[in-house]
XYZ file of C-alpha atoms in Angstrom:
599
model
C 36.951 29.774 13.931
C 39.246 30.632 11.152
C 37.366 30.620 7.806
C 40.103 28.279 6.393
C 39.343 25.562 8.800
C 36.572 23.512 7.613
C 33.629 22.928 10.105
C 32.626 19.586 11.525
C 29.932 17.513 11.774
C 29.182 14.558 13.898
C 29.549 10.873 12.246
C 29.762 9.111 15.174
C 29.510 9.861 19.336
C 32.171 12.384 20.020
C 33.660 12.381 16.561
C 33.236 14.808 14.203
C 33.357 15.086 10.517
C 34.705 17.707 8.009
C 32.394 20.012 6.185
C 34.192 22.170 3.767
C 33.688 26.054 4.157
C 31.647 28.205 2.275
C 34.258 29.956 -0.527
C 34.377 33.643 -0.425
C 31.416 35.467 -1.586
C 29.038 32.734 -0.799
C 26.031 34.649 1.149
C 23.161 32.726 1.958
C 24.857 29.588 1.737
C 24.489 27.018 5.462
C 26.492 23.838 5.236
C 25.215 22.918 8.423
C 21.851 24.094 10.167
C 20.008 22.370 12.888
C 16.619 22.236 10.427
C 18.564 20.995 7.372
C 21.229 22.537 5.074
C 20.225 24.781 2.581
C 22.167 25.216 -0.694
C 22.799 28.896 -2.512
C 20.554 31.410 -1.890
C 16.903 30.454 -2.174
C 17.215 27.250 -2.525
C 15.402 24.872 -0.464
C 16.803 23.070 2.339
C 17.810 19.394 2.275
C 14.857 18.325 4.752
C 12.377 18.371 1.465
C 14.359 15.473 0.179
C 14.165 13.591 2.787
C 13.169 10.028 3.148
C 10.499 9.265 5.429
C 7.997 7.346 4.080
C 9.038 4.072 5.133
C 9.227 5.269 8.828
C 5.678 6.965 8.317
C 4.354 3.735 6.760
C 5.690 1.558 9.457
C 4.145 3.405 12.059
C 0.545 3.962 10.381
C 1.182 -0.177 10.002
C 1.760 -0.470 14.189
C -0.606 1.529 14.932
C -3.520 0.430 12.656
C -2.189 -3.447 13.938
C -3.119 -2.458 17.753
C -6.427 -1.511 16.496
C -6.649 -5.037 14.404
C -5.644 -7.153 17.459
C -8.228 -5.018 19.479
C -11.116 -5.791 17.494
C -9.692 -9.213 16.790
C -9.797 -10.326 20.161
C -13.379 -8.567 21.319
C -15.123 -10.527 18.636
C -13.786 -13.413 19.448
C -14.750 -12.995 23.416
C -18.518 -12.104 22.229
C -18.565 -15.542 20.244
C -17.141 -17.648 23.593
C -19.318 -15.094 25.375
C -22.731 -13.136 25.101
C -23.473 -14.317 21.742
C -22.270 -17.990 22.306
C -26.216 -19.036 22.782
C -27.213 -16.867 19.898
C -27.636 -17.941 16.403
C -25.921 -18.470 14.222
C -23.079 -18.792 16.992
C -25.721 -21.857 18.557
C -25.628 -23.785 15.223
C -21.914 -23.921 14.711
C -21.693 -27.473 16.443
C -24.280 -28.918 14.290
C -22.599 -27.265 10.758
C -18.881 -29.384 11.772
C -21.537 -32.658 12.696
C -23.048 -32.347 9.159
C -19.536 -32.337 7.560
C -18.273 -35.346 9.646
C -21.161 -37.231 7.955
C -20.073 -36.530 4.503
C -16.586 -37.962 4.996
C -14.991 -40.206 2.440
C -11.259 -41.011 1.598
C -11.078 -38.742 -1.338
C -13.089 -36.004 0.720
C -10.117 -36.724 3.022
C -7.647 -36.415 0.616
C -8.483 -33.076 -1.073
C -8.976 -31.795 2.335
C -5.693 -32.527 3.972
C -3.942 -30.959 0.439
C -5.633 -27.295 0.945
C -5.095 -27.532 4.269
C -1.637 -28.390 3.894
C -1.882 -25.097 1.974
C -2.426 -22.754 4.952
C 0.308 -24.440 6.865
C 3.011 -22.683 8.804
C 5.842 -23.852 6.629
C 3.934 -23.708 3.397
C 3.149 -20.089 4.142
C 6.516 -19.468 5.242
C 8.557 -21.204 2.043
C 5.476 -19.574 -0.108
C 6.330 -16.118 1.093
C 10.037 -16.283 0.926
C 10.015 -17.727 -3.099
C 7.398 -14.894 -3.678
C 9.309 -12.623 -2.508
C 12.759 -13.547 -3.696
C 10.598 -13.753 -7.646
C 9.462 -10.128 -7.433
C 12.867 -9.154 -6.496
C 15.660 -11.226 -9.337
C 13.185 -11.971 -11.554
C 11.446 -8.885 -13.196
C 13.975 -6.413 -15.075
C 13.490 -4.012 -12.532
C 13.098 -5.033 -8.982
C 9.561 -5.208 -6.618
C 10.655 -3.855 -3.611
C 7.552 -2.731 -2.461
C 5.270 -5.776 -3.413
C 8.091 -7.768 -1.619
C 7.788 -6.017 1.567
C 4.576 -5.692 1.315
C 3.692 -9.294 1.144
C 6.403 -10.568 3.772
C 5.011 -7.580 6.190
C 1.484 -8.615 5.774
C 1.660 -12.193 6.232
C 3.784 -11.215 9.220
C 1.605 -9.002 10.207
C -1.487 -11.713 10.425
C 1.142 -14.203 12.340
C 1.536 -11.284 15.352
C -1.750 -10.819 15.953
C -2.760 -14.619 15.403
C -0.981 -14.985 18.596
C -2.151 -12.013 20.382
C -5.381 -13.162 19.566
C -4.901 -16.976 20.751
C -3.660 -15.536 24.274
C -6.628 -13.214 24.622
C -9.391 -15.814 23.668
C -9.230 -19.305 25.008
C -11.667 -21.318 23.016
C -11.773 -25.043 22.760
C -11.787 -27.321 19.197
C -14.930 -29.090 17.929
C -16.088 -31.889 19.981
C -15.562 -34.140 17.120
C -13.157 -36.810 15.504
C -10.361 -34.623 14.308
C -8.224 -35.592 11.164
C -5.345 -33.905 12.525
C -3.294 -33.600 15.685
C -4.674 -30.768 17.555
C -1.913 -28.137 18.579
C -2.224 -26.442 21.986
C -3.298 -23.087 20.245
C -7.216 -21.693 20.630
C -9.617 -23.007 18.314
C -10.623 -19.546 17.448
C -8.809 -17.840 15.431
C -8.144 -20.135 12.389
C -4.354 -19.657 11.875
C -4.067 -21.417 8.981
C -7.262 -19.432 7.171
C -5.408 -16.411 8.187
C -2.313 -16.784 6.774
C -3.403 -18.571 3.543
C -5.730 -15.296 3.074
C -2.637 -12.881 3.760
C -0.287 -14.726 1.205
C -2.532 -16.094 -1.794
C -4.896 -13.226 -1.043
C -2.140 -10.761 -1.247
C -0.649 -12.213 -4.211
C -3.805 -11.523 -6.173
C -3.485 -8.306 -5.232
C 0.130 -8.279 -6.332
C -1.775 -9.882 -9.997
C -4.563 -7.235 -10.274
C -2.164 -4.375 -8.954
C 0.868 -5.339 -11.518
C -0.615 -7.583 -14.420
C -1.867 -6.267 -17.398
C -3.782 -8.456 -20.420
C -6.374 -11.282 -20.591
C -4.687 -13.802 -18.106
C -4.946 -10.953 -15.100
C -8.322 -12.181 -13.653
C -7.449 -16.316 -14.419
C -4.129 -15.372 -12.057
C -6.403 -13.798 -9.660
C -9.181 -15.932 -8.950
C -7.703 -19.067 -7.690
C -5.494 -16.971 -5.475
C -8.165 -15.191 -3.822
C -10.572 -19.259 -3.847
C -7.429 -20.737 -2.297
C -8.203 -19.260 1.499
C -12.173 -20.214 1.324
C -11.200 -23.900 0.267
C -8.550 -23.757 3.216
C -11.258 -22.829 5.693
C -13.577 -25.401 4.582
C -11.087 -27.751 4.631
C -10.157 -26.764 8.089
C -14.223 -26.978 9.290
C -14.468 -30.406 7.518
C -11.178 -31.634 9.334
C -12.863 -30.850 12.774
C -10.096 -28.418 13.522
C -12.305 -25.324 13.521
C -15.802 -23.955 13.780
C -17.351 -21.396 11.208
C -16.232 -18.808 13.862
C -12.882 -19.475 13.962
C -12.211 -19.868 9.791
C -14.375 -16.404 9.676
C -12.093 -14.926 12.082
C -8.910 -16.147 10.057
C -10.501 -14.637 6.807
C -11.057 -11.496 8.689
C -7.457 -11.306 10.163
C -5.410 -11.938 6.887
C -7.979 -9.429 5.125
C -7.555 -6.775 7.525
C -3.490 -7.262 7.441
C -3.522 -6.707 3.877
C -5.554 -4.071 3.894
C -3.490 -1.825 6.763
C -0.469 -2.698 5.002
C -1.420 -2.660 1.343
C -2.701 0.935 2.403
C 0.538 1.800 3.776
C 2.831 0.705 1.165
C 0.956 0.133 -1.965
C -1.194 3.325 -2.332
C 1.228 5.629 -0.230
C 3.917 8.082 -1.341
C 6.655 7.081 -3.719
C 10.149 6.930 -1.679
C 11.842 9.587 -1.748
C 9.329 12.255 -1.896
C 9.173 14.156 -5.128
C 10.878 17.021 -5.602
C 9.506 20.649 -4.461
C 7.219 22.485 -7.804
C 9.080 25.155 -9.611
C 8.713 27.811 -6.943
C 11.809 26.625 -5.000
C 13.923 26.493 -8.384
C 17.548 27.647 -8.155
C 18.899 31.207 -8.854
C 20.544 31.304 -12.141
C 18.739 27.741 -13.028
C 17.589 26.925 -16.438
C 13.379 28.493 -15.813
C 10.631 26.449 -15.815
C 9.332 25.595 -19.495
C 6.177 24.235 -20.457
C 5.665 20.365 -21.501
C 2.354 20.536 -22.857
C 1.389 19.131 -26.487
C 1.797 22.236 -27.760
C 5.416 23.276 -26.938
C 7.528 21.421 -29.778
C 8.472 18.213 -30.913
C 9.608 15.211 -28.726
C 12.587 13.287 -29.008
C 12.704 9.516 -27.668
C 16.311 8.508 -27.262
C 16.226 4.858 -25.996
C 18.639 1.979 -25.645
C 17.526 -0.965 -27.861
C 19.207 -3.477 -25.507
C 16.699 -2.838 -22.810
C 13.897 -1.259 -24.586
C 12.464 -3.954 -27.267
C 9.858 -3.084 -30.104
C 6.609 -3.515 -27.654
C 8.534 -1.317 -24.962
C 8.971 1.514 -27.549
C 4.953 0.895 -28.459
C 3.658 1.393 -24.779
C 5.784 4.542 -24.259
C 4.132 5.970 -27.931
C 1.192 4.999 -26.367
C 2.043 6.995 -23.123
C 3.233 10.260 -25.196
C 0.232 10.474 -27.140
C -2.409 9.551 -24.725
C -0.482 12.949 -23.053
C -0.567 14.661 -26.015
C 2.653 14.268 -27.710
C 2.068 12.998 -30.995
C 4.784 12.342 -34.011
C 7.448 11.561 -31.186
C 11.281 10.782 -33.008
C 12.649 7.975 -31.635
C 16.202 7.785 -32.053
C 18.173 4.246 -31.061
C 21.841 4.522 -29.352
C 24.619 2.921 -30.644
C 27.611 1.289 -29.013
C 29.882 3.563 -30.082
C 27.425 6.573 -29.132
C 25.418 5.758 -26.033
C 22.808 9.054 -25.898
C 24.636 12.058 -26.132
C 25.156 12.629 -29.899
C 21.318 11.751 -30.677
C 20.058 13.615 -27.697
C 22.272 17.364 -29.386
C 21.044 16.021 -33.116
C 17.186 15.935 -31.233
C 18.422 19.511 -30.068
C 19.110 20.825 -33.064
C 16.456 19.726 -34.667
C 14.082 22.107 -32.201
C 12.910 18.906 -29.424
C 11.048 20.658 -26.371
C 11.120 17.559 -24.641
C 13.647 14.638 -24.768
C 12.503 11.248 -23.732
C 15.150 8.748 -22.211
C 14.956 4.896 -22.022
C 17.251 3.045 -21.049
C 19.866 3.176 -17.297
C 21.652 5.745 -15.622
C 24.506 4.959 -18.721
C 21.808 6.423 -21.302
C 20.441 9.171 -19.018
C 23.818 10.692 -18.334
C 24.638 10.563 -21.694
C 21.397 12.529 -22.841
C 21.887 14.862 -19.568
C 25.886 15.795 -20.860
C 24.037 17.105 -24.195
C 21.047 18.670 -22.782
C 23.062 20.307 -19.788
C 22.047 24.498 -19.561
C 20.096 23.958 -22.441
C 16.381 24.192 -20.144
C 14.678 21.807 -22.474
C 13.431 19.214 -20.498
C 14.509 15.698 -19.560
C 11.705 12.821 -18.556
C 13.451 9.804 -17.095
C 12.098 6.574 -17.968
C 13.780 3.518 -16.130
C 14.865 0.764 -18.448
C 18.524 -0.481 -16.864
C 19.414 -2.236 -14.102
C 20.103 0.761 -11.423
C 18.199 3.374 -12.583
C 19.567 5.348 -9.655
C 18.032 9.251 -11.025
C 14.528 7.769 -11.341
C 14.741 6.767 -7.978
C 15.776 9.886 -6.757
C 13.440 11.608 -8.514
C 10.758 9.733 -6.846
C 9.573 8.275 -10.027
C 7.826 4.500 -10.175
C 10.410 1.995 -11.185
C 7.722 0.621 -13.938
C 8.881 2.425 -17.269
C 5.800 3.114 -18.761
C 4.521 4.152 -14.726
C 7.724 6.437 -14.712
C 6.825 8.128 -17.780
C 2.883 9.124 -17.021
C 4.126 10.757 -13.621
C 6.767 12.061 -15.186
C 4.359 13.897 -18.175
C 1.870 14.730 -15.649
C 4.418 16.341 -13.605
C 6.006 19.790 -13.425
C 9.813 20.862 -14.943
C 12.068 21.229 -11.999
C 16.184 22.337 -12.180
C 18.459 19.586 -10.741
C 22.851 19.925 -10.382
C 25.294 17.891 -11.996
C 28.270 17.042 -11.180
C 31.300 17.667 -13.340
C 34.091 15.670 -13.248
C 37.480 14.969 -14.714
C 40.579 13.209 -14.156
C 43.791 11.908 -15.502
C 42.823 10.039 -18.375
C 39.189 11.059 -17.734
C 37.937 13.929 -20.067
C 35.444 16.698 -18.287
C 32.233 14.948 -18.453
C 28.853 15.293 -16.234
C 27.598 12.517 -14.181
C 23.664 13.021 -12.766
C 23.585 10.773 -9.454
C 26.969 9.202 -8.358
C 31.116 8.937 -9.259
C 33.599 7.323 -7.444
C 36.520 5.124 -6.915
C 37.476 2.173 -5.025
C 35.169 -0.847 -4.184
C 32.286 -0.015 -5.575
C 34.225 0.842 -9.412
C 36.042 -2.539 -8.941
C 32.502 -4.401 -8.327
C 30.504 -2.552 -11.320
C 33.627 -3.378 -13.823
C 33.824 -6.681 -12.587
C 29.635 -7.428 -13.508
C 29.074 -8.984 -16.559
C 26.463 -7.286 -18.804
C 25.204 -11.302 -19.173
C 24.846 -11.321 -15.187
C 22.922 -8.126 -15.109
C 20.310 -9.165 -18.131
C 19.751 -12.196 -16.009
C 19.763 -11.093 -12.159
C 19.452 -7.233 -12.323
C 21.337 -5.337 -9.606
C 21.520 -8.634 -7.068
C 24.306 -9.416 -9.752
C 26.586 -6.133 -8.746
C 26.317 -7.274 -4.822
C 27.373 -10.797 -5.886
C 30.517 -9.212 -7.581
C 30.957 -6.961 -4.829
C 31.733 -9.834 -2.661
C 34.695 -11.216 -4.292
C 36.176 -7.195 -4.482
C 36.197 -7.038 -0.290
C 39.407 -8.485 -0.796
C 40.985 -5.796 -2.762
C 43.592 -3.509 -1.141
C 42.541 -0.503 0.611
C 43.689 2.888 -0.877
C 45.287 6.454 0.023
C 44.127 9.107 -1.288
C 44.560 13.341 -0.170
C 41.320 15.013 -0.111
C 41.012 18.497 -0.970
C 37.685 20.435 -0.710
C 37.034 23.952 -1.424
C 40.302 25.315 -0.870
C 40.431 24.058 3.169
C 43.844 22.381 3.762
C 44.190 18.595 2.330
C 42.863 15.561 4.444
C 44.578 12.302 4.286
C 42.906 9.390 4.206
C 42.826 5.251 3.992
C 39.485 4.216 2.236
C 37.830 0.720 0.428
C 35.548 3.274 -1.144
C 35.171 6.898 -2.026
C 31.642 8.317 -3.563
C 31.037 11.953 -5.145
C 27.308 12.549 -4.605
C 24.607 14.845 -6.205
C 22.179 11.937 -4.977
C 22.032 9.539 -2.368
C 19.125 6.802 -2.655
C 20.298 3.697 -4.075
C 18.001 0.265 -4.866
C 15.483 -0.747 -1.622
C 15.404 3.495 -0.500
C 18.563 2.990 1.009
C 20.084 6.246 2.003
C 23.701 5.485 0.849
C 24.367 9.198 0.928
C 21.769 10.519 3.659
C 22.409 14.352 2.584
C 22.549 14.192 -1.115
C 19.768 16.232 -2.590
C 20.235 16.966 -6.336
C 18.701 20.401 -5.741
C 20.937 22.263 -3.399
C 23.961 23.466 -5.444
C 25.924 21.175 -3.474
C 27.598 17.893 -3.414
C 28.467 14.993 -1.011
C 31.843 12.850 -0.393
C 31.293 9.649 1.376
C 34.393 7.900 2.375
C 33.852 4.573 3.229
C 37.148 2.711 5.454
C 35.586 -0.345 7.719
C 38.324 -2.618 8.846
C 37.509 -6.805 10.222
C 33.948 -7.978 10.655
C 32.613 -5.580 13.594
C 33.943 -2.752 11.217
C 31.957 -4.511 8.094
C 28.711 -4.971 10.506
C 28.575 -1.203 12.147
C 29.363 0.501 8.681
C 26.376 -1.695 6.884
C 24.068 -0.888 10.237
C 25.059 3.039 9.632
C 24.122 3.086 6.034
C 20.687 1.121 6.377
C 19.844 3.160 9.874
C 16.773 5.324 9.337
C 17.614 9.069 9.544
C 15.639 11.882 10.086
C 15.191 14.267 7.141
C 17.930 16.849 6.264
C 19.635 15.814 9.672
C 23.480 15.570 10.021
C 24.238 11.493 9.160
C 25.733 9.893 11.533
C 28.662 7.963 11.022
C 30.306 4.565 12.689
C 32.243 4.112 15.641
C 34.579 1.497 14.196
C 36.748 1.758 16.400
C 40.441 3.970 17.200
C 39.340 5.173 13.360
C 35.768 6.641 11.057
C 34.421 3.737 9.271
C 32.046 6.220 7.230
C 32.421 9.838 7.029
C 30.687 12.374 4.685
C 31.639 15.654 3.703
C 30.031 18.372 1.951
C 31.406 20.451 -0.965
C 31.218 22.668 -3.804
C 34.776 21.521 -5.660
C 36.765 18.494 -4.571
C 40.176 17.537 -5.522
C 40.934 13.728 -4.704
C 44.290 12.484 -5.689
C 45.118 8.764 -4.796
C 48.468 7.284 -3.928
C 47.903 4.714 -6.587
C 45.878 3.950 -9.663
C 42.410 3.007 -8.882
C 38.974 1.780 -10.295
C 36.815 4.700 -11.184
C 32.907 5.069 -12.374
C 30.744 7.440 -13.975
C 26.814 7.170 -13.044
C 27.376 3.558 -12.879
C 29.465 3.090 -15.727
C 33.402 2.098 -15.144
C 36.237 4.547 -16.884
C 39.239 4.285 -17.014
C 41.995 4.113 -13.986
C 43.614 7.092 -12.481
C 44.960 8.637 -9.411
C 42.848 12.082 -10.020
C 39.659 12.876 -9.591
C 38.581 16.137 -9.638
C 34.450 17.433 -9.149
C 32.792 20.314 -8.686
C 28.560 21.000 -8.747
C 27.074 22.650 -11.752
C 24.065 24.067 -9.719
C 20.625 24.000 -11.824
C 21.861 22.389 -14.792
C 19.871 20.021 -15.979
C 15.965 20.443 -15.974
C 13.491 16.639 -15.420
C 10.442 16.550 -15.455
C 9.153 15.293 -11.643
C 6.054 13.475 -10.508
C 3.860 16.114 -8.430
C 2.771 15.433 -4.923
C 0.698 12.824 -4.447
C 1.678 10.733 -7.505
């Protein structure tokens, strides 16, 4: 193959995509290897930023959930079996008798209103609010408590019914208080799933919730289940058995899957320790107490006075006392205050605030080597995220402190109208420029990034664009694209893989051209871009049709050059309009502190 014609690589079955060549000189450099690319020389290959943890963590949750239904179901046939004669399985009958007896009407009452609690639609609208609250309305997003609450409640549902079809056990030969659905008696479906939702939200409270009112959130949560199962005893629905087994069930889900999403890995993994830093990269400098001052440079629109008090109290409980914290203005969003900290001899630079404020500090700290720690304060806070930081700022900082300096690229960028500036994670043009100008900063204080999809919506509309792409000196591609996105990083809000390749380590970047055209087009692109991938593997693209609905493309310099003004951003801010782009990786530029394994 001629070295001017770009390789390919597949996006879809039987169509290939462009990846630019190697320029002259570059040794050592893969763009496309069957393990994973590598970047320059040395540096470590894309499959060590891969995301996998949600594929790991589903299948420790399947397999653990075989086990559950296992053990579920052989305790319930030694209670209809061997051990139905044996006490304290003998005395059930006489335990629902006893309760019978104490019936009144306001018994009655107070027992068909927490039973009401562990019904199937209760549960179901309970879950869905819970979830929809821990995603619009904290600041920054709970994607993990969400899914882990809707996958453990769903999780105790599945093998509810597994369990009813492997143990056939009649209801209490009583008067019942309720209709009796066909469903065994044992297990107690609505003890089950009251445990995994109100049970699981107290762990959600002790997990998340800080302060006095932490254990008077808890407690009721965790009574609400045990008043459910008595409720369903004293109703004649159930026998101890059967409530016992429900307890068990919803305890057991949220134990598999709170082990599996709450205490595993941050998503994506965290980048390799300084032994697989970049040739020529800024080296590895030392963060301890002891290694200079520390500069805070934080927005005050997202980062209030008690905010700037619990990441004090983070520095110095690390050792970093006497920090400088230095407020952005509108007129000078981080970068002026981070070269002033600079000057003044800062070994370490603190940022709060978005990806606005962190790309600001990054453009003044770039082949400096002083060190950057992220803490997530905006609405995006795309870097942290691919850092594998926790979303929680004062979380983010403590991993970040207890973590180990690491080199990362920028991108550098300029265009007509747009001076040469740096951006850390994403640029681009097109649909998603239009949507980010087009959110209010009122609609993102209120709703967070749900806001930018709601505004993305009414920009599907917009005309599609046509652009020449040029990359690394192979011959010019034309194209027809909604969207174009330069990439140092690829993870975007929920561990989506916007940009499967993108590793901010590999002296590379990534183009993503995004062109889906009618509904099917629209519905395959959105399946390609949420379809799990396997780490530092080729991503594969959409058959939409006679035409490539997603393509990527790998590069070191990119010239794009549209037919017609268009919508451009910077790291999630919008700039001004222009029918140039041009970007090329600054390998090793920047140095962040990351979490270390494990964190």
């Amino acid at each position: 193959m001629p070295t001017d014609i770009p390789e390919r690589r597949e996006t879809r079955t039987g169509e290939p995509a462009l990846a630019a060549p190697a320029p002259a000189g570059a040794a050592g450099l893969s763009v496309q290897a069957p393990a994973g690319r590598t970047g320059t020389a040395g540096a470590p290959g894309r499959a060590a930023w891969g995301v996998g943890g949600g594929a790991r963590a589903a299948g420790i949750i399947a397999a653990t959930a075989v086990c559950q239904a296992g053990l579920m179901v052989g305790l319930g046939l030694l209670v209809t079996g061997p051990a139905a004669r044996v006490w304290p399985v003998s005395s059930e009958d006489a335990v629902i008798d006893a309760l019978v007896r104490v019936r009144t009407d306001t018994l009655d009452t107070v027992s068909s209103v927490v039973s009401e609690a562990g019904n199937t639609g209760t549960v179901v609208i309970g879950t869905l609010i819970s979830c929809l609250l821990l995603l619009l309305v904290p600041r920054l997003p709970r994607w993990r408590d969400a899914v882990f609450l809707a996958v453990a409640v769903s999780l105790q549902s599945l093998v509810f019914l597994v369990i009813t079809e492997g143990v056939d056990r009649n209801r209490p030969d009583v008067d019942r208080l309720d209709a009796s659905p066909p469903t065994s008696s044992y297990t107690s479906g609505h003890t089950g799933a009251a445990t995994a939702l109100y049970a699981g939200l107290a762990v959600l409270v002790l997990h998340r919730v800080k302060g006095p009112w932490r254990r008077a959130l808890a407690i009721p949560l965790l009574l609400l289940p045990l008043l459910v199962a008595v409720g369903r005893m004293y109703r004649g629905m159930h026998h101890p058995t059967d409530v016992a087994g429900g307890l068990l069930n919803g305890g057991l889900s949220l134990l598999i899957v709170g082990r599996a999403l709450l205490t595993g890995p941050h998503v994506p993994a965290p980048l390799p320790s300084e032994d697989a830093a970049l040739p020529g990269a800024a080296g590895a400098v030392s963060t301890g107490p002891a290694s200079g001052r520390t500069a805070v440079v934080f927005n005050p629109t997202v980062t209030d006075g008690p905010a700037r008090e619990a990441v004090r109290r983070v520095l110095e409980r690390h050792g970093h006392h006497g920090a400088d914290f230095v407020e952005t203005t509108a007129d000078d969003p981080g970068e002026g205050q981070t070269r002033g900290a600079v000057r003044d001899g800062a070994a370490l630079v603190v940022v709060c605030g978005g990806d606005g404020t962190v790309r600001a500090a990054a453009e003044a700290l770039a082949g400096t080597g002083i060190p950057l720690a992220v803490v997530p304060c905006g609405t995006g806070n795309l870097l942290a995220r691919n850092l594998g930081l926790p979303v929680e700022p004062e979380k983010a900082l403590a991993a970040a402190l207890r973590g180990t300096p690491h080199p990362i690229d920028l991108g550098r960028i300029e265009g007509d109208g747009l001076p040469p500036a740096h951006f850390t994670v994403m640029s681009g043009a097109g649909l998603d420029a239009a949507m980010l100008e087009s959110t209010s900063d009122r609609a993102k204080a209120r709703w967070g990034w749900p806001a930018y999809v709601v505004a993305g919506l009414r920009e599907l509309r917009a005309p599609r664009m046509r652009l020449t792409v040029g990359l690394d000196g192979a011959p010019p591609l034309r194209r027809d694209a909604r969207m174009v996105l330069l990439a140092n990083a690829g993870t975007v809000q929920g561990g989506a893989a916007l940009v499967p390749a993108a590793r901010p380590d590999d002296g590379l970047l990534d183009l993503m051209i995004l062109d889906p055209r009618g509904p099917g087009g629209w519905l395959s692109a959105v399946g390609s871009l949420l379809r799990p991938r396997p780490a530092g593997g080729p991503a594969p693209g959409v058959d939409g049709g006679a035409h490539r609905s997603v393509e990527y493309f790998t590069f070191r310099r990119a010239d794009l050059r549209f037919d017609a003004p268009q919508p451009r951003e910077l790291d999630g801010d919008p700039v001004a309009v222009g029918r140039r782009l041009t970007a090329e990786v600054r390998p090793g530029a920047l140095t962040v502190l990351v979490p270390g394994r494990g964190e």
